[in-house]
CSV table of C-alpha atoms in Angstrom, one decimal:
chain,number,residue,atom,x,y,z
K,9,MET,CA,79.6,-104.0,159.3
K,10,ARG,CA,80.4,-105.1,162.9
K,11,VAL,CA,84.1,-105.7,163.8
K,12,HIS,CA,85.9,-106.9,166.2
K,13,ILE,CA,89.8,-107.4,167.5
K,14,ALA,CA,91.4,-108.2,170.1
K,15,THR,CA,95.1,-108.9,170.9
K,16,ASP,CA,98.2,-108.7,172.9
K,17,HIS,CA,100.5,-106.1,174.4
K,18,ALA,CA,102.7,-106.2,171.0
K,19,GLY,CA,98.8,-105.2,169.0
K,20,LEU,CA,97.7,-102.3,171.9
K,21,GLU,CA,99.2,-99.0,169.9
K,22,LEU,CA,97.7,-100.9,166.5
K,23,SER,CA,94.9,-102.5,168.3
K,24,ALA,CA,93.6,-98.1,169.0
K,25,HIS,CA,94.4,-96.7,166.0
K,26,LEU,CA,92.4,-99.3,164.2
K,27,GLN,CA,89.6,-99.1,166.3
K,28,GLU,CA,88.9,-95.5,165.9
K,29,HIS,CA,89.9,-95.0,162.0
K,30,LEU,CA,87.8,-98.2,161.0
K,31,ALA,CA,84.9,-96.6,163.7
K,32,ALA,CA,85.0,-93.1,161.7
K,33,ALA,CA,85.0,-94.9,158.6
K,34,GLY,CA,81.8,-96.5,160.0
K,35,TYR,CA,82.3,-99.4,161.3
K,36,ASP,CA,81.3,-101.2,164.4
K,37,VAL,CA,83.7,-102.1,166.1
K,38,VAL,CA,83.9,-103.9,169.3
K,39,ASP,CA,86.3,-104.7,171.0
K,40,HIS,CA,87.7,-107.5,173.7
K,41,GLY,CA,91.1,-106.4,175.3
K,42,PRO,CA,92.9,-105.4,176.7
K,43,LYS,CA,92.5,-102.9,177.5
K,44,GLU,CA,95.3,-101.2,178.9
K,45,TYR,CA,99.4,-102.6,178.3
K,46,ASP,CA,100.5,-105.1,180.1
K,47,ALA,CA,103.8,-107.6,179.0
K,48,GLU,CA,102.9,-110.2,180.2
K,49,ASP,CA,99.5,-110.5,179.2
K,50,ASP,CA,97.7,-113.7,178.2
K,51,TYR,CA,96.2,-113.1,174.8
K,52,PRO,CA,94.0,-116.1,174.4
K,53,GLY,CA,91.0,-115.5,175.8
K,54,PHE,CA,90.7,-111.8,174.0
K,55,CYS,CA,90.6,-113.4,170.7
K,56,ILE,CA,88.7,-116.7,171.6
K,57,ASP,CA,85.9,-113.9,172.8
K,58,ALA,CA,86.5,-111.9,169.6
K,59,ALA,CA,86.6,-115.1,167.8
K,60,LYS,CA,83.2,-116.4,169.5
K,61,ALA,CA,81.5,-113.3,169.0
K,62,VAL,CA,81.9,-113.3,165.6
K,63,VAL,CA,80.3,-117.3,164.8
K,64,ALA,CA,77.4,-115.9,167.0
K,65,ASP,CA,76.9,-112.2,164.6
K,66,GLN,CA,77.6,-114.1,161.5
K,67,GLN,CA,75.0,-116.9,163.1
K,68,ALA,CA,72.3,-114.2,163.8
K,69,GLY,CA,72.6,-113.0,160.2
K,70,ILE,CA,75.1,-110.2,161.5
K,71,GLU,CA,77.2,-109.0,158.9
K,72,ALA,CA,80.7,-109.5,160.8
K,73,LEU,CA,84.2,-109.9,161.0
K,74,GLY,CA,87.2,-110.5,163.0
K,75,ILE,CA,89.9,-108.5,164.4
K,76,VAL,CA,93.3,-110.5,166.3
K,77,LEU,CA,96.4,-109.1,166.4
K,78,GLY,CA,100.2,-109.3,168.0
K,79,GLY,CA,103.6,-109.5,167.5
K,80,SER,CA,103.8,-111.9,165.3
K,81,GLY,CA,99.8,-112.8,164.5
K,82,ASN,CA,100.8,-116.0,164.2
K,83,GLY,CA,99.7,-117.3,168.1
K,84,GLU,CA,96.6,-114.7,167.3
K,85,GLN,CA,95.3,-116.3,163.9
K,86,ILE,CA,95.9,-120.6,166.4
K,87,ALA,CA,93.6,-119.2,169.5
K,88,ALA,CA,90.8,-117.2,167.1
K,89,ASN,CA,91.4,-120.6,165.1
K,90,LYS,CA,90.2,-123.4,168.0
K,91,VAL,CA,86.8,-121.4,167.4
K,92,HIS,CA,84.2,-124.1,166.1
K,93,GLY,CA,83.0,-122.0,162.3
K,94,ILE,CA,86.3,-119.5,162.5
K,95,ARG,CA,88.8,-119.1,160.1
K,96,ALA,CA,92.0,-117.4,160.8
K,97,ALA,CA,93.8,-116.4,158.3
K,98,LEU,CA,97.6,-115.5,159.3
K,99,ALA,CA,98.2,-111.4,156.6
K,100,TRP,CA,101.3,-110.2,156.0
K,101,ASN,CA,100.4,-108.3,152.7
K,102,LEU,CA,98.0,-107.2,151.0
K,103,ASN,CA,97.6,-110.3,148.9
K,104,THR,CA,97.4,-112.5,151.2
K,105,ALA,CA,95.0,-110.7,152.9
K,106,ARG,CA,92.5,-110.4,150.2
K,107,LEU,CA,92.7,-114.2,149.0
K,108,ALA,CA,92.4,-114.8,152.5
K,109,ARG,CA,88.8,-113.7,152.4
K,110,GLN,CA,88.0,-114.4,147.8
K,111,HIS,CA,89.3,-117.9,148.6
K,112,ASN,CA,88.7,-118.4,152.4
K,113,ASP,CA,85.5,-116.8,153.0
K,114,ALA,CA,88.3,-116.0,156.0
K,115,ASN,CA,85.9,-114.0,158.6
K,116,VAL,CA,89.6,-113.0,160.9
K,117,VAL,CA,92.1,-112.0,160.1
K,118,ALA,CA,95.8,-111.8,162.0
K,119,VAL,CA,98.2,-109.3,162.0
K,120,GLY,CA,101.9,-108.6,163.8
K,121,GLY,CA,101.8,-105.6,164.8
K,122,ARG,CA,105.9,-105.7,164.7
K,123,GLN,CA,106.2,-106.9,161.6
K,124,HIS,CA,103.9,-103.2,160.6
K,125,SER,CA,104.3,-99.9,160.6
K,126,LEU,CA,100.9,-98.1,161.5
K,127,PRO,CA,100.0,-97.7,157.2
K,128,GLU,CA,100.8,-100.8,155.9
K,129,ALA,CA,99.0,-102.7,159.1
K,130,THR,CA,95.8,-100.9,158.7
K,131,GLU,CA,95.7,-101.0,154.6
K,132,ILE,CA,96.4,-105.1,155.2
K,133,ILE,CA,93.4,-105.0,157.5
K,134,GLU,CA,91.4,-102.0,155.1
K,135,ALA,CA,91.7,-105.0,152.3
K,136,PHE,CA,90.7,-108.1,153.6
K,137,LEU,CA,88.1,-105.9,155.2
K,138,ALA,CA,86.5,-104.6,151.7
K,139,GLU,CA,87.1,-108.0,149.9
K,140,PRO,CA,84.5,-110.1,149.0
K,141,PHE,CA,84.0,-113.9,149.3
K,142,SER,CA,84.3,-115.4,145.4
K,143,GLY,CA,81.2,-118.0,145.6
K,144,ALA,CA,83.6,-120.4,143.4
K,145,GLU,CA,82.6,-123.7,143.8
K,146,ARG,CA,86.2,-125.1,144.1
K,147,HIS,CA,87.0,-122.7,147.3
K,148,VAL,CA,83.0,-123.4,149.0
K,149,ARG,CA,84.0,-127.3,148.4
K,150,ARG,CA,87.1,-127.2,150.3
K,151,ILE,CA,85.2,-125.3,152.5
K,152,ALA,CA,83.2,-127.8,153.2
K,153,GLN,CA,85.9,-130.0,153.1
K,154,ILE,CA,87.8,-128.4,156.2
K,155,ALA,CA,83.6,-128.2,157.8
K,156,GLU,CA,83.2,-131.3,157.7
K,157,PHE,CA,86.4,-132.3,159.6
K,158,GLU,CA,86.0,-129.9,162.4
K,159,ALA,CA,82.5,-130.8,162.9
K,160,ASN,CA,83.0,-134.7,162.9
K,161,GLY,CA,87.2,-135.5,161.8
K,162,THR,CA,85.9,-137.5,158.5
K,163,ILE,CA,87.3,-135.7,155.3
K,164,ALA,CA,85.3,-136.7,152.5
K,165,ALA,CA,87.7,-138.1,149.4
K,166,HIS,CA,90.2,-136.2,147.7
């Protein structure tokens, strides 16, 4: 599986750790930056680039997911969710990471680098990457409603 990763300055240490850890575990890791610490960096571009790459890979039939990191993960999740076709979820424990995949078929996970130790954050990311989408009809239906709204601004009766 290909994993696209992006961060801001607050997640840089976690990003470097995850890139090494995930590559050693056999993932094809693509770093979308930043490459060096800058306390004034602007994370939206990095996160949007990673999200766009996830969509492009998935459309090309390549198994791919994304990781966006920051101090809290909130802004990074918001930025990634602006990319058409992205369902980014903020995960703060193993359950939210797994449910993001199981129920929402999330294709990007956001984690706050200042909220977890390296081992905790790594475990959350591993749980997200390993968990399959359930494919349950109710989840497929709900995801389709979100995609419909994203595409044309309307949603089926609910």
